[in-house]
Amino acid sequence: MKKVFVLIFAFFAFVPFAKASNNIADDFRSHFNHNSDLSAYNKDLNALIGIADFHTGRGTTFPGFDIGATMTAVKPSSSNNISSEDYIYTGFLSAETTIPVVGLGVVVRGTDMNGLESLGGGLKYNFSVLDTVHFALGAFYDRAKTEWYTQDHYSASASASMNVLFLTPYVGIGYDYGEIETRGFSHNRSSSDGAVRYTAGVNFKPFPFVYVFASYTKTAGNDGFQGGVGLNF
C-alpha cells in the first residue's frame, strides 16, 4: 500500500516539470483580448475536465471504493486563439463508492494544479452482462476557476468495457457543456458551449487492487489524452 501512494505522489510531482512555460491561468491572462474566441477556449476546457468522467465501464460495489490519480491533457483547437501552449493539462484526484440499496455510485473529484482549481462530482449507474461486459452511465457537475475566469461544467457519459485477461479495454461517449465567465478584465465576457467527445482506452491491472490506465479522446475540435493510477477494492 505504501508503495502505491508513493507512486501516486511521484506521478503528480513530476508533471509540473514537463510544462512549457505558462500555467493555465497565466496563459489565459497573457492572450485574452477583444478578439479572443472564448467559445473555442470554453470547449477545450470542457473536454479537459470531461475526459475524467470514466476509465472503464465497471463501478464499485458496496462497501468497496475506488481512489485514483489521473492526468488529462487536451490539444487546443485551431479556433482557440487564447491558449498558446501545445497542450493544456491538469491532474485530478478522485474517489468513488456506492450507495447501498439504491446501487448508485457516488464520485467526487478535484484539482488544484497548473493554475486551475476545480471541485465536482457526480452519480453513476453500473450494470454488467455475464460479469464480463460492463456498462456505466454517469452525470457530473464541476465548478472550475482560475484568477481570470470561473466555469460551471456539466457532463453526461456512457462507457462500456470488457475483461480480457488482465486487460480491460473500454470505449465511451460523453457530452460536455460549460458556462464560462471572465473576471478581472475591463472587457469581461461570457460564453456557454457544448460538444460531444468519444473515448477509447485500456486498463491494466499489474497487482491485486492496483490499476493503471491510458486513453485517447476525440472531439469535433481537439484531441485529448488521459493516464492514471488507482486503487480499487
mmCIF file with all atom_site columns, C-alpha atoms in Angstrom:
data_model
loop_
_atom_site.group_PDB
_atom_site.id
_atom_site.type_symbol
_atom_site.label_atom_id
_atom_site.label_alt_id
_atom_site.label_comp_id
_atom_site.label_asym_id
_atom_site.label_entity_id
_atom_site.label_seq_id
_atom_site.pdbx_PDB_ins_code
_atom_site.Cartn_x
_atom_site.Cartn_y
_atom_site.Cartn_z
_atom_site.occupancy
_atom_site.B_iso_or_equiv
_atom_site.pdbx_formal_charge
_atom_site.auth_seq_id
_atom_site.auth_comp_id
_atom_site.auth_asym_id
_atom_site.auth_atom_id
_atom_site.pdbx_PDB_model_num
ATOM 1   C CA . MET A 1 1   ? 0.000   0.000   0.000   1.00 0.00 ? 1   MET A CA 1
ATOM 2   C CA . LYS A 1 2   ? 2.760   2.446   0.906   1.00 0.00 ? 2   LYS A CA 1
ATOM 3   C CA . LYS A 1 3   ? 4.470   1.908   -2.440  1.00 0.00 ? 3   LYS A CA 1
ATOM 4   C CA . VAL A 1 4   ? 1.240   2.694   -4.291  1.00 0.00 ? 4   VAL A CA 1
ATOM 5   C CA . PHE A 1 5   ? 0.813   6.048   -2.568  1.00 0.00 ? 5   PHE A CA 1
ATOM 6   C CA . VAL A 1 6   ? 4.457   6.885   -3.262  1.00 0.00 ? 6   VAL A CA 1
ATOM 7   C CA . LEU A 1 7   ? 3.782   6.142   -6.923  1.00 0.00 ? 7   LEU A CA 1
ATOM 8   C CA . ILE A 1 8   ? 0.745   8.423   -6.965  1.00 0.00 ? 8   ILE A CA 1
ATOM 9   C CA . PHE A 1 9   ? 2.735   11.213  -5.313  1.00 0.00 ? 9   PHE A CA 1
ATOM 10  C CA . ALA A 1 10  ? 5.596   10.828  -7.800  1.00 0.00 ? 10  ALA A CA 1
ATOM 11  C CA . PHE A 1 11  ? 3.118   10.910  -10.678 1.00 0.00 ? 11  PHE A CA 1
ATOM 12  C CA . PHE A 1 12  ? 1.904   14.367  -9.679  1.00 0.00 ? 12  PHE A CA 1
ATOM 13  C CA . ALA A 1 13  ? 5.267   15.675  -8.516  1.00 0.00 ? 13  ALA A CA 1
ATOM 14  C CA . PHE A 1 14  ? 6.911   15.020  -11.868 1.00 0.00 ? 14  PHE A CA 1
ATOM 15  C CA . VAL A 1 15  ? 4.323   16.569  -14.191 1.00 0.00 ? 15  VAL A CA 1
ATOM 16  C CA . PRO A 1 16  ? 4.902   20.271  -13.377 1.00 0.00 ? 16  PRO A CA 1
ATOM 17  C CA . PHE A 1 17  ? 8.439   19.955  -14.750 1.00 0.00 ? 17  PHE A CA 1
ATOM 18  C CA . ALA A 1 18  ? 7.038   18.811  -18.104 1.00 0.00 ? 18  ALA A CA 1
ATOM 19  C CA . LYS A 1 19  ? 5.128   22.005  -18.854 1.00 0.00 ? 19  LYS A CA 1
ATOM 20  C CA . ALA A 1 20  ? 6.445   24.500  -21.378 1.00 0.00 ? 20  ALA A CA 1
ATOM 21  C CA . SER A 1 21  ? 6.231   27.896  -19.688 1.00 0.00 ? 21  SER A CA 1
ATOM 22  C CA . ASN A 1 22  ? 2.901   29.351  -18.522 1.00 0.00 ? 22  ASN A CA 1
ATOM 23  C CA . ASN A 1 23  ? 0.272   27.662  -16.414 1.00 0.00 ? 23  ASN A CA 1
ATOM 24  C CA . ILE A 1 24  ? -3.378  27.750  -17.494 1.00 0.00 ? 24  ILE A CA 1
ATOM 25  C CA . ALA A 1 25  ? -4.203  30.986  -15.648 1.00 0.00 ? 25  ALA A CA 1
ATOM 26  C CA . ASP A 1 26  ? -1.102  32.904  -16.764 1.00 0.00 ? 26  ASP A CA 1
ATOM 27  C CA . ASP A 1 27  ? -1.551  31.800  -20.364 1.00 0.00 ? 27  ASP A CA 1
ATOM 28  C CA . PHE A 1 28  ? -5.154  32.980  -20.377 1.00 0.00 ? 28  PHE A CA 1
ATOM 29  C CA . ARG A 1 29  ? -4.237  36.353  -18.859 1.00 0.00 ? 29  ARG A CA 1
ATOM 30  C CA . SER A 1 30  ? -1.488  36.923  -21.419 1.00 0.00 ? 30  SER A CA 1
ATOM 31  C CA . HIS A 1 31  ? -3.576  36.214  -24.511 1.00 0.00 ? 31  HIS A CA 1
ATOM 32  C CA . PHE A 1 32  ? -7.203  37.063  -23.743 1.00 0.00 ? 32  PHE A CA 1
ATOM 33  C CA . ASN A 1 33  ? -8.448  40.180  -25.570 1.00 0.00 ? 33  ASN A CA 1
ATOM 34  C CA . HIS A 1 34  ? -11.402 41.566  -27.551 1.00 0.00 ? 34  HIS A CA 1
ATOM 35  C CA . ASN A 1 35  ? -10.635 39.273  -30.495 1.00 0.00 ? 35  ASN A CA 1
ATOM 36  C CA . SER A 1 36  ? -10.312 36.084  -28.452 1.00 0.00 ? 36  SER A CA 1
ATOM 37  C CA . ASP A 1 37  ? -12.534 33.124  -29.299 1.00 0.00 ? 37  ASP A CA 1
ATOM 38  C CA . LEU A 1 38  ? -13.838 32.454  -25.798 1.00 0.00 ? 38  LEU A CA 1
ATOM 39  C CA . SER A 1 39  ? -16.250 29.824  -27.107 1.00 0.00 ? 39  SER A CA 1
ATOM 40  C CA . ALA A 1 40  ? -13.418 27.679  -28.525 1.00 0.00 ? 40  ALA A CA 1
ATOM 41  C CA . TYR A 1 41  ? -11.459 28.036  -25.285 1.00 0.00 ? 41  TYR A CA 1
ATOM 42  C CA . ASN A 1 42  ? -14.519 27.036  -23.274 1.00 0.00 ? 42  ASN A CA 1
ATOM 43  C CA . LYS A 1 43  ? -14.985 23.864  -25.343 1.00 0.00 ? 43  LYS A CA 1
ATOM 44  C CA . ASP A 1 44  ? -11.342 22.902  -24.799 1.00 0.00 ? 44  ASP A CA 1
ATOM 45  C CA . LEU A 1 45  ? -11.720 23.436  -21.053 1.00 0.00 ? 45  LEU A CA 1
ATOM 46  C CA . ASN A 1 46  ? -14.902 21.341  -21.123 1.00 0.00 ? 46  ASN A CA 1
ATOM 47  C CA . ALA A 1 47  ? -13.002 18.471  -22.709 1.00 0.00 ? 47  ALA A CA 1
ATOM 48  C CA . LEU A 1 48  ? -10.119 18.798  -20.239 1.00 0.00 ? 48  LEU A CA 1
ATOM 49  C CA . ILE A 1 49  ? -12.500 18.216  -17.334 1.00 0.00 ? 49  ILE A CA 1
ATOM 50  C CA . GLY A 1 50  ? -14.924 15.829  -19.031 1.00 0.00 ? 50  GLY A CA 1
ATOM 51  C CA . ILE A 1 51  ? -12.205 13.367  -20.039 1.00 0.00 ? 51  ILE A CA 1
ATOM 52  C CA . ALA A 1 52  ? -12.009 12.412  -16.354 1.00 0.00 ? 52  ALA A CA 1
ATOM 53  C CA . ASP A 1 53  ? -15.610 11.076  -16.331 1.00 0.00 ? 53  ASP A CA 1
ATOM 54  C CA . PHE A 1 54  ? -14.625 7.398   -16.627 1.00 0.00 ? 54  PHE A CA 1
ATOM 55  C CA . HIS A 1 55  ? -11.798 4.920   -17.098 1.00 0.00 ? 55  HIS A CA 1
ATOM 56  C CA . THR A 1 56  ? -13.865 1.704   -17.544 1.00 0.00 ? 56  THR A CA 1
ATOM 57  C CA . GLY A 1 57  ? -17.488 0.649   -17.598 1.00 0.00 ? 57  GLY A CA 1
ATOM 58  C CA . ARG A 1 58  ? -17.123 -1.020  -14.205 1.00 0.00 ? 58  ARG A CA 1
ATOM 59  C CA . GLY A 1 59  ? -18.052 0.651   -10.946 1.00 0.00 ? 59  GLY A CA 1
ATOM 60  C CA . THR A 1 60  ? -17.576 -0.137  -7.287  1.00 0.00 ? 60  THR A CA 1
ATOM 61  C CA . THR A 1 61  ? -19.767 -2.353  -5.106  1.00 0.00 ? 61  THR A CA 1
ATOM 62  C CA . PHE A 1 62  ? -20.660 -1.580  -1.500  1.00 0.00 ? 62  PHE A CA 1
ATOM 63  C CA . PRO A 1 63  ? -18.658 -1.383  0.727   1.00 0.00 ? 63  PRO A CA 1
ATOM 64  C CA . GLY A 1 64  ? -15.880 -1.125  -1.871  1.00 0.00 ? 64  GLY A CA 1
ATOM 65  C CA . PHE A 1 65  ? -14.239 2.061   -3.091  1.00 0.00 ? 65  PHE A CA 1
ATOM 66  C CA . ASP A 1 66  ? -12.036 3.395   -5.864  1.00 0.00 ? 66  ASP A CA 1
ATOM 67  C CA . ILE A 1 67  ? -9.358  6.046   -5.292  1.00 0.00 ? 67  ILE A CA 1
ATOM 68  C CA . GLY A 1 68  ? -7.347  7.349   -8.233  1.00 0.00 ? 68  GLY A CA 1
ATOM 69  C CA . ALA A 1 69  ? -4.996  9.981   -9.567  1.00 0.00 ? 69  ALA A CA 1
ATOM 70  C CA . THR A 1 70  ? -5.358  10.956  -13.212 1.00 0.00 ? 70  THR A CA 1
ATOM 71  C CA . MET A 1 71  ? -3.752  13.381  -15.638 1.00 0.00 ? 71  MET A CA 1
ATOM 72  C CA . THR A 1 72  ? -5.742  14.860  -18.537 1.00 0.00 ? 72  THR A CA 1
ATOM 73  C CA . ALA A 1 73  ? -4.344  16.830  -21.474 1.00 0.00 ? 73  ALA A CA 1
ATOM 74  C CA . VAL A 1 74  ? -6.042  18.485  -24.443 1.00 0.00 ? 74  VAL A CA 1
ATOM 75  C CA . LYS A 1 75  ? -4.518  19.868  -27.616 1.00 0.00 ? 75  LYS A CA 1
ATOM 76  C CA . PRO A 1 76  ? -6.185  23.265  -28.139 1.00 0.00 ? 76  PRO A CA 1
ATOM 77  C CA . SER A 1 77  ? -8.423  23.503  -31.183 1.00 0.00 ? 77  SER A CA 1
ATOM 78  C CA . SER A 1 78  ? -7.378  25.575  -34.168 1.00 0.00 ? 78  SER A CA 1
ATOM 79  C CA . SER A 1 79  ? -10.049 28.139  -33.221 1.00 0.00 ? 79  SER A CA 1
ATOM 80  C CA . ASN A 1 80  ? -8.668  28.596  -29.710 1.00 0.00 ? 80  ASN A CA 1
ATOM 81  C CA . ASN A 1 81  ? -6.528  31.726  -30.068 1.00 0.00 ? 81  ASN A CA 1
ATOM 82  C CA . ILE A 1 82  ? -6.118  32.137  -26.295 1.00 0.00 ? 82  ILE A CA 1
ATOM 83  C CA . SER A 1 83  ? -4.088  29.054  -25.319 1.00 0.00 ? 83  SER A CA 1
ATOM 84  C CA . SER A 1 84  ? -0.525  29.332  -26.599 1.00 0.00 ? 84  SER A CA 1
ATOM 85  C CA . GLU A 1 85  ? 0.847   26.018  -25.306 1.00 0.00 ? 85  GLU A CA 1
ATOM 86  C CA . ASP A 1 86  ? 0.842   22.822  -27.370 1.00 0.00 ? 86  ASP A CA 1
ATOM 87  C CA . TYR A 1 87  ? -1.314  21.191  -24.680 1.00 0.00 ? 87  TYR A CA 1
ATOM 88  C CA . ILE A 1 88  ? -3.326  22.336  -21.698 1.00 0.00 ? 88  ILE A CA 1
ATOM 89  C CA . TYR A 1 89  ? -3.311  19.846  -18.854 1.00 0.00 ? 89  TYR A CA 1
ATOM 90  C CA . THR A 1 90  ? -4.191  19.259  -15.244 1.00 0.00 ? 90  THR A CA 1
ATOM 91  C CA . GLY A 1 91  ? -4.445  16.389  -12.787 1.00 0.00 ? 91  GLY A CA 1
ATOM 92  C CA . PHE A 1 92  ? -7.410  15.127  -10.780 1.00 0.00 ? 92  PHE A CA 1
ATOM 93  C CA . LEU A 1 93  ? -7.768  13.168  -7.572  1.00 0.00 ? 93  LEU A CA 1
ATOM 94  C CA . SER A 1 94  ? -10.984 11.164  -7.443  1.00 0.00 ? 94  SER A CA 1
ATOM 95  C CA . ALA A 1 95  ? -12.843 8.849   -5.095  1.00 0.00 ? 95  ALA A CA 1
ATOM 96  C CA . GLU A 1 96  ? -15.857 6.644   -5.779  1.00 0.00 ? 96  GLU A CA 1
ATOM 97  C CA . THR A 1 97  ? -18.084 4.422   -3.697  1.00 0.00 ? 97  THR A CA 1
ATOM 98  C CA . THR A 1 98  ? -21.595 3.004   -3.962  1.00 0.00 ? 98  THR A CA 1
ATOM 99  C CA . ILE A 1 99  ? -24.746 3.926   -2.069  1.00 0.00 ? 99  ILE A CA 1
ATOM 100 C CA . PRO A 1 100 ? -26.218 0.684   -0.648  1.00 0.00 ? 100 PRO A CA 1
ATOM 101 C CA . VAL A 1 101 ? -29.757 -0.380  -1.536  1.00 0.00 ? 101 VAL A CA 1
ATOM 102 C CA . VAL A 1 102 ? -30.162 2.066   -4.456  1.00 0.00 ? 102 VAL A CA 1
ATOM 103 C CA . GLY A 1 103 ? -26.922 0.871   -6.058  1.00 0.00 ? 103 GLY A CA 1
ATOM 104 C CA . LEU A 1 104 ? -25.815 4.270   -7.373  1.00 0.00 ? 104 LEU A CA 1
ATOM 105 C CA . GLY A 1 105 ? -22.143 5.145   -7.497  1.00 0.00 ? 105 GLY A CA 1
ATOM 106 C CA . VAL A 1 106 ? -21.055 8.466   -5.996  1.00 0.00 ? 106 VAL A CA 1
ATOM 107 C CA . VAL A 1 107 ? -17.951 10.182  -7.363  1.00 0.00 ? 107 VAL A CA 1
ATOM 108 C CA . VAL A 1 108 ? -16.058 13.200  -6.035  1.00 0.00 ? 108 VAL A CA 1
ATOM 109 C CA . ARG A 1 109 ? -13.095 14.712  -7.867  1.00 0.00 ? 109 ARG A CA 1
ATOM 110 C CA . GLY A 1 110 ? -10.974 17.818  -7.743  1.00 0.00 ? 110 GLY A CA 1
ATOM 111 C CA . THR A 1 111 ? -7.774  19.530  -8.741  1.00 0.00 ? 111 THR A CA 1
ATOM 112 C CA . ASP A 1 112 ? -5.592  22.466  -7.775  1.00 0.00 ? 112 ASP A CA 1
ATOM 113 C CA . MET A 1 113 ? -2.846  22.189  -10.358 1.00 0.00 ? 113 MET A CA 1
ATOM 114 C CA . ASN A 1 114 ? -1.268  24.170  -13.181 1.00 0.00 ? 114 ASN A CA 1
ATOM 115 C CA . GLY A 1 115 ? -3.259  27.301  -12.365 1.00 0.00 ? 115 GLY A CA 1
ATOM 116 C CA . LEU A 1 116 ? -6.680  25.588  -12.421 1.00 0.00 ? 116 LEU A CA 1
ATOM 117 C CA . GLU A 1 117 ? -8.861  24.803  -9.411  1.00 0.00 ? 117 GLU A CA 1
ATOM 118 C CA . SER A 1 118 ? -11.883 22.557  -9.784  1.00 0.00 ? 118 SER A CA 1
ATOM 119 C CA . LEU A 1 119 ? -14.162 20.628  -7.455  1.00 0.00 ? 119 LEU A CA 1
ATOM 120 C CA . GLY A 1 120 ? -17.033 18.440  -8.526  1.00 0.00 ? 120 GLY A CA 1
ATOM 121 C CA . GLY A 1 121 ? -18.585 15.034  -8.678  1.00 0.00 ? 121 GLY A CA 1
ATOM 122 C CA . GLY A 1 122 ? -21.494 13.040  -9.917  1.00 0.00 ? 122 GLY A CA 1
ATOM 123 C CA . LEU A 1 123 ? -23.609 9.903   -9.889  1.00 0.00 ? 123 LEU A CA 1
ATOM 124 C CA . LYS A 1 124 ? -23.037 6.679   -11.827 1.00 0.00 ? 124 LYS A CA 1
ATOM 125 C CA . TYR A 1 125 ? -25.205 3.677   -12.618 1.00 0.00 ? 125 TYR A CA 1
ATOM 126 C CA . ASN A 1 126 ? -23.394 0.448   -13.491 1.00 0.00 ? 126 ASN A CA 1
ATOM 127 C CA . PHE A 1 127 ? -24.552 -2.923  -14.770 1.00 0.00 ? 127 PHE A CA 1
ATOM 128 C CA . SER A 1 128 ? -22.861 -5.980  -16.261 1.00 0.00 ? 128 SER A CA 1
ATOM 129 C CA . VAL A 1 129 ? -23.615 -8.787  -18.714 1.00 0.00 ? 129 VAL A CA 1
ATOM 130 C CA . LEU A 1 130 ? -22.303 -12.206 -17.649 1.00 0.00 ? 130 LEU A CA 1
ATOM 131 C CA . ASP A 1 131 ? -19.816 -10.399 -15.383 1.00 0.00 ? 131 ASP A CA 1
ATOM 132 C CA . THR A 1 132 ? -17.657 -9.838  -18.472 1.00 0.00 ? 132 THR A CA 1
ATOM 133 C CA . VAL A 1 133 ? -19.028 -6.779  -20.251 1.00 0.00 ? 133 VAL A CA 1
ATOM 134 C CA . HIS A 1 134 ? -19.582 -3.766  -18.020 1.00 0.00 ? 134 HIS A CA 1
ATOM 135 C CA . PHE A 1 135 ? -21.586 -0.605  -18.674 1.00 0.00 ? 135 PHE A CA 1
ATOM 136 C CA . ALA A 1 136 ? -21.752 2.735   -16.872 1.00 0.00 ? 136 ALA A CA 1
ATOM 137 C CA . LEU A 1 137 ? -23.973 5.804   -17.181 1.00 0.00 ? 137 LEU A CA 1
ATOM 138 C CA . GLY A 1 138 ? -22.909 8.963   -15.382 1.00 0.00 ? 138 GLY A CA 1
ATOM 139 C CA . ALA A 1 139 ? -23.785 12.612  -14.838 1.00 0.00 ? 139 ALA A CA 1
ATOM 140 C CA . PHE A 1 140 ? -21.336 15.142  -13.379 1.00 0.00 ? 140 PHE A CA 1
ATOM 141 C CA . TYR A 1 141 ? -21.007 18.751  -12.278 1.00 0.00 ? 141 TYR A CA 1
ATOM 142 C CA . ASP A 1 142 ? -17.761 20.650  -11.667 1.00 0.00 ? 142 ASP A CA 1
ATOM 143 C CA . ARG A 1 143 ? -17.034 24.200  -10.568 1.00 0.00 ? 143 ARG A CA 1
ATOM 144 C CA . ALA A 1 144 ? -13.721 25.345  -12.052 1.00 0.00 ? 144 ALA A CA 1
ATOM 145 C CA . LYS A 1 145 ? -11.847 28.612  -11.695 1.00 0.00 ? 145 LYS A CA 1
ATOM 146 C CA . THR A 1 146 ? -8.604  30.455  -12.257 1.00 0.00 ? 146 THR A CA 1
ATOM 147 C CA . GLU A 1 147 ? -7.653  34.005  -11.295 1.00 0.00 ? 147 GLU A CA 1
ATOM 148 C CA . TRP A 1 148 ? -9.265  35.202  -14.539 1.00 0.00 ? 148 TRP A CA 1
ATOM 149 C CA . TYR A 1 149 ? -12.462 33.210  -15.012 1.00 0.00 ? 149 TYR A CA 1
ATOM 150 C CA . THR A 1 150 ? -14.977 30.836  -13.472 1.00 0.00 ? 150 THR A CA 1
ATOM 151 C CA . GLN A 1 151 ? -16.681 27.934  -15.225 1.00 0.00 ? 151 GLN A CA 1
ATOM 152 C CA . ASP A 1 152 ? -19.606 25.647  -14.460 1.00 0.00 ? 152 ASP A CA 1
ATOM 153 C CA . HIS A 1 153 ? -19.100 22.314  -16.206 1.00 0.00 ? 153 HIS A CA 1
ATOM 154 C CA . TYR A 1 154 ? -21.837 19.735  -16.776 1.00 0.00 ? 154 TYR A CA 1
ATOM 155 C CA . SER A 1 155 ? -21.361 16.376  -18.433 1.00 0.00 ? 155 SER A CA 1
ATOM 156 C CA . ALA A 1 156 ? -23.147 13.125  -19.201 1.00 0.00 ? 156 ALA A CA 1
ATOM 157 C CA . SER A 1 157 ? -21.243 9.996   -20.178 1.00 0.00 ? 157 SER A CA 1
ATOM 158 C CA . ALA A 1 158 ? -21.764 6.355   -21.129 1.00 0.00 ? 158 ALA A CA 1
ATOM 159 C CA . SER A 1 159 ? -18.990 3.757   -21.227 1.00 0.00 ? 159 SER A CA 1
ATOM 160 C CA . ALA A 1 160 ? -18.522 0.046   -21.828 1.00 0.00 ? 160 ALA A CA 1
ATOM 161 C CA . SER A 1 161 ? -15.615 -2.269  -21.046 1.00 0.00 ? 161 SER A CA 1
ATOM 162 C CA . MET A 1 162 ? -14.731 -5.941  -21.331 1.00 0.00 ? 162 MET A CA 1
ATOM 163 C CA . ASN A 1 163 ? -12.413 -8.113  -19.268 1.00 0.00 ? 163 ASN A CA 1
ATOM 164 C CA . VAL A 1 164 ? -9.676  -9.681  -21.396 1.00 0.00 ? 164 VAL A CA 1
ATOM 165 C CA . LEU A 1 165 ? -7.269  -11.495 -19.046 1.00 0.00 ? 165 LEU A CA 1
ATOM 166 C CA . PHE A 1 166 ? -5.513  -8.739  -17.058 1.00 0.00 ? 166 PHE A CA 1
ATOM 167 C CA . LEU A 1 167 ? -6.528  -6.021  -19.546 1.00 0.00 ? 167 LEU A CA 1
ATOM 168 C CA . THR A 1 168 ? -9.806  -4.122  -19.676 1.00 0.00 ? 168 THR A CA 1
ATOM 169 C CA . PRO A 1 169 ? -10.288 -2.207  -22.932 1.00 0.00 ? 169 PRO A CA 1
ATOM 170 C CA . TYR A 1 170 ? -13.075 0.361   -22.873 1.00 0.00 ? 170 TYR A CA 1
ATOM 171 C CA . VAL A 1 171 ? -14.922 2.829   -25.082 1.00 0.00 ? 171 VAL A CA 1
ATOM 172 C CA . GLY A 1 172 ? -17.198 5.689   -24.195 1.00 0.00 ? 172 GLY A CA 1
ATOM 173 C CA . ILE A 1 173 ? -19.132 8.703   -25.350 1.00 0.00 ? 173 ILE A CA 1
ATOM 174 C CA . GLY A 1 174 ? -19.905 11.883  -23.466 1.00 0.00 ? 174 GLY A CA 1
ATOM 175 C CA . TYR A 1 175 ? -21.332 15.351  -23.810 1.00 0.00 ? 175 TYR A CA 1
ATOM 176 C CA . ASP A 1 176 ? -19.763 18.363  -22.094 1.00 0.00 ? 176 ASP A CA 1
ATOM 177 C CA . TYR A 1 177 ? -21.471 21.695  -21.538 1.00 0.00 ? 177 TYR A CA 1
ATOM 178 C CA . GLY A 1 178 ? -19.797 24.648  -19.868 1.00 0.00 ? 178 GLY A CA 1
ATOM 179 C CA . GLU A 1 179 ? -20.650 28.202  -18.869 1.00 0.00 ? 179 GLU A CA 1
ATOM 180 C CA . ILE A 1 180 ? -17.573 30.393  -18.569 1.00 0.00 ? 180 ILE A CA 1
ATOM 181 C CA . GLU A 1 181 ? -17.339 33.986  -17.325 1.00 0.00 ? 181 GLU A CA 1
ATOM 182 C CA . THR A 1 182 ? -14.160 36.036  -17.246 1.00 0.00 ? 182 THR A CA 1
ATOM 183 C CA . ARG A 1 183 ? -13.247 38.294  -14.335 1.00 0.00 ? 183 ARG A CA 1
ATOM 184 C CA . GLY A 1 184 ? -10.620 40.909  -13.617 1.00 0.00 ? 184 GLY A CA 1
ATOM 185 C CA . PHE A 1 185 ? -10.750 42.455  -17.108 1.00 0.00 ? 185 PHE A CA 1
ATOM 186 C CA . SER A 1 186 ? -12.241 45.725  -18.267 1.00 0.00 ? 186 SER A CA 1
ATOM 187 C CA . HIS A 1 187 ? -13.844 43.743  -21.110 1.00 0.00 ? 187 HIS A CA 1
ATOM 188 C CA . ASN A 1 188 ? -15.301 40.775  -19.222 1.00 0.00 ? 188 ASN A CA 1
ATOM 189 C CA . ARG A 1 189 ? -17.224 38.296  -21.357 1.00 0.00 ? 189 ARG A CA 1
ATOM 190 C CA . SER A 1 190 ? -19.105 35.017  -21.010 1.00 0.00 ? 190 SER A CA 1
ATOM 191 C CA . SER A 1 191 ? -19.894 32.029  -23.200 1.00 0.00 ? 191 SER A CA 1
ATOM 192 C CA . SER A 1 192 ? -21.986 28.835  -22.998 1.00 0.00 ? 192 SER A CA 1
ATOM 193 C CA . ASP A 1 193 ? -20.907 25.913  -25.177 1.00 0.00 ? 193 ASP A CA 1
ATOM 194 C CA . GLY A 1 194 ? -21.215 22.167  -25.552 1.00 0.00 ? 194 GLY A CA 1
ATOM 195 C CA . ALA A 1 195 ? -19.650 19.356  -27.566 1.00 0.00 ? 195 ALA A CA 1
ATOM 196 C CA . VAL A 1 196 ? -19.611 15.570  -27.864 1.00 0.00 ? 196 VAL A CA 1
ATOM 197 C CA . ARG A 1 197 ? -16.477 13.536  -27.059 1.00 0.00 ? 197 ARG A CA 1
ATOM 198 C CA . TYR A 1 198 ? -15.501 9.970   -27.931 1.00 0.00 ? 198 TYR A CA 1
ATOM 199 C CA . THR A 1 199 ? -13.000 7.940   -25.899 1.00 0.00 ? 199 THR A CA 1
ATOM 200 C CA . ALA A 1 200 ? -11.113 4.655   -26.270 1.00 0.00 ? 200 ALA A CA 1
ATOM 201 C CA . GLY A 1 201 ? -8.668  3.321   -23.684 1.00 0.00 ? 201 GLY A CA 1
ATOM 202 C CA . VAL A 1 202 ? -7.411  0.371   -21.708 1.00 0.00 ? 202 VAL A CA 1
ATOM 203 C CA . ASN A 1 203 ? -6.949  -0.522  -18.044 1.00 0.00 ? 203 ASN A CA 1
ATOM 204 C CA . PHE A 1 204 ? -4.079  -2.703  -16.917 1.00 0.00 ? 204 PHE A CA 1
ATOM 205 C CA . LYS A 1 205 ? -4.012  -4.422  -13.522 1.00 0.00 ? 205 LYS A CA 1
ATOM 206 C CA . PRO A 1 206 ? -0.387  -5.192  -12.593 1.00 0.00 ? 206 PRO A CA 1
ATOM 207 C CA . PHE A 1 207 ? -1.186  -6.100  -8.961  1.00 0.00 ? 207 PHE A CA 1
ATOM 208 C CA . PRO A 1 208 ? -4.302  -7.001  -6.959  1.00 0.00 ? 208 PRO A CA 1
ATOM 209 C CA . PHE A 1 209 ? -6.366  -3.868  -6.224  1.00 0.00 ? 209 PHE A CA 1
ATOM 210 C CA . VAL A 1 210 ? -3.988  -1.677  -8.308  1.00 0.00 ? 210 VAL A CA 1
ATOM 211 C CA . TYR A 1 211 ? -4.693  -0.469  -11.842 1.00 0.00 ? 211 TYR A CA 1
ATOM 212 C CA . VAL A 1 212 ? -3.163  1.893   -14.376 1.00 0.00 ? 212 VAL A CA 1
ATOM 213 C CA . PHE A 1 213 ? -4.910  3.208   -17.465 1.00 0.00 ? 213 PHE A CA 1
ATOM 214 C CA . ALA A 1 214 ? -4.486  5.336   -20.584 1.00 0.00 ? 214 ALA A CA 1
ATOM 215 C CA . SER A 1 215 ? -6.941  6.652   -23.150 1.00 0.00 ? 215 SER A CA 1
ATOM 216 C CA . TYR A 1 216 ? -7.391  8.831   -26.226 1.00 0.00 ? 216 TYR A CA 1
ATOM 217 C CA . THR A 1 217 ? -10.330 11.215  -26.652 1.00 0.00 ? 217 THR A CA 1
ATOM 218 C CA . LYS A 1 218 ? -11.602 12.923  -29.780 1.00 0.00 ? 218 LYS A CA 1
ATOM 219 C CA . THR A 1 219 ? -13.982 15.854  -30.039 1.00 0.00 ? 219 THR A CA 1
ATOM 220 C CA . ALA A 1 220 ? -15.015 17.935  -33.032 1.00 0.00 ? 220 ALA A CA 1
ATOM 221 C CA . GLY A 1 221 ? -12.224 20.397  -32.349 1.00 0.00 ? 221 GLY A CA 1
ATOM 222 C CA . ASN A 1 222 ? -9.406  18.685  -30.479 1.00 0.00 ? 222 ASN A CA 1
ATOM 223 C CA . ASP A 1 223 ? -7.582  15.595  -29.296 1.00 0.00 ? 223 ASP A CA 1
ATOM 224 C CA . GLY A 1 224 ? -7.302  14.637  -25.642 1.00 0.00 ? 224 GLY A CA 1
ATOM 225 C CA . PHE A 1 225 ? -5.307  12.184  -23.604 1.00 0.00 ? 225 PHE A CA 1
ATOM 226 C CA . GLN A 1 226 ? -5.657  10.685  -20.141 1.00 0.00 ? 226 GLN A CA 1
ATOM 227 C CA . GLY A 1 227 ? -3.499  8.496   -17.941 1.00 0.00 ? 227 GLY A CA 1
ATOM 228 C CA . GLY A 1 228 ? -3.686  7.487   -14.324 1.00 0.00 ? 228 GLY A CA 1
ATOM 229 C CA . VAL A 1 229 ? -3.246  5.045   -11.493 1.00 0.00 ? 229 VAL A CA 1
ATOM 230 C CA . GLY A 1 230 ? -5.624  3.929   -8.776  1.00 0.00 ? 230 GLY A CA 1
ATOM 231 C CA . LEU A 1 231 ? -6.741  1.511   -6.081  1.00 0.00 ? 231 LEU A CA 1
ATOM 232 C CA . ASN A 1 232 ? -9.959  -0.468  -6.371  1.00 0.00 ? 232 ASN A CA 1
ATOM 233 C CA . PHE A 1 233 ? -11.334 -2.574  -3.501  1.00 0.00 ? 233 PHE A CA 1
#
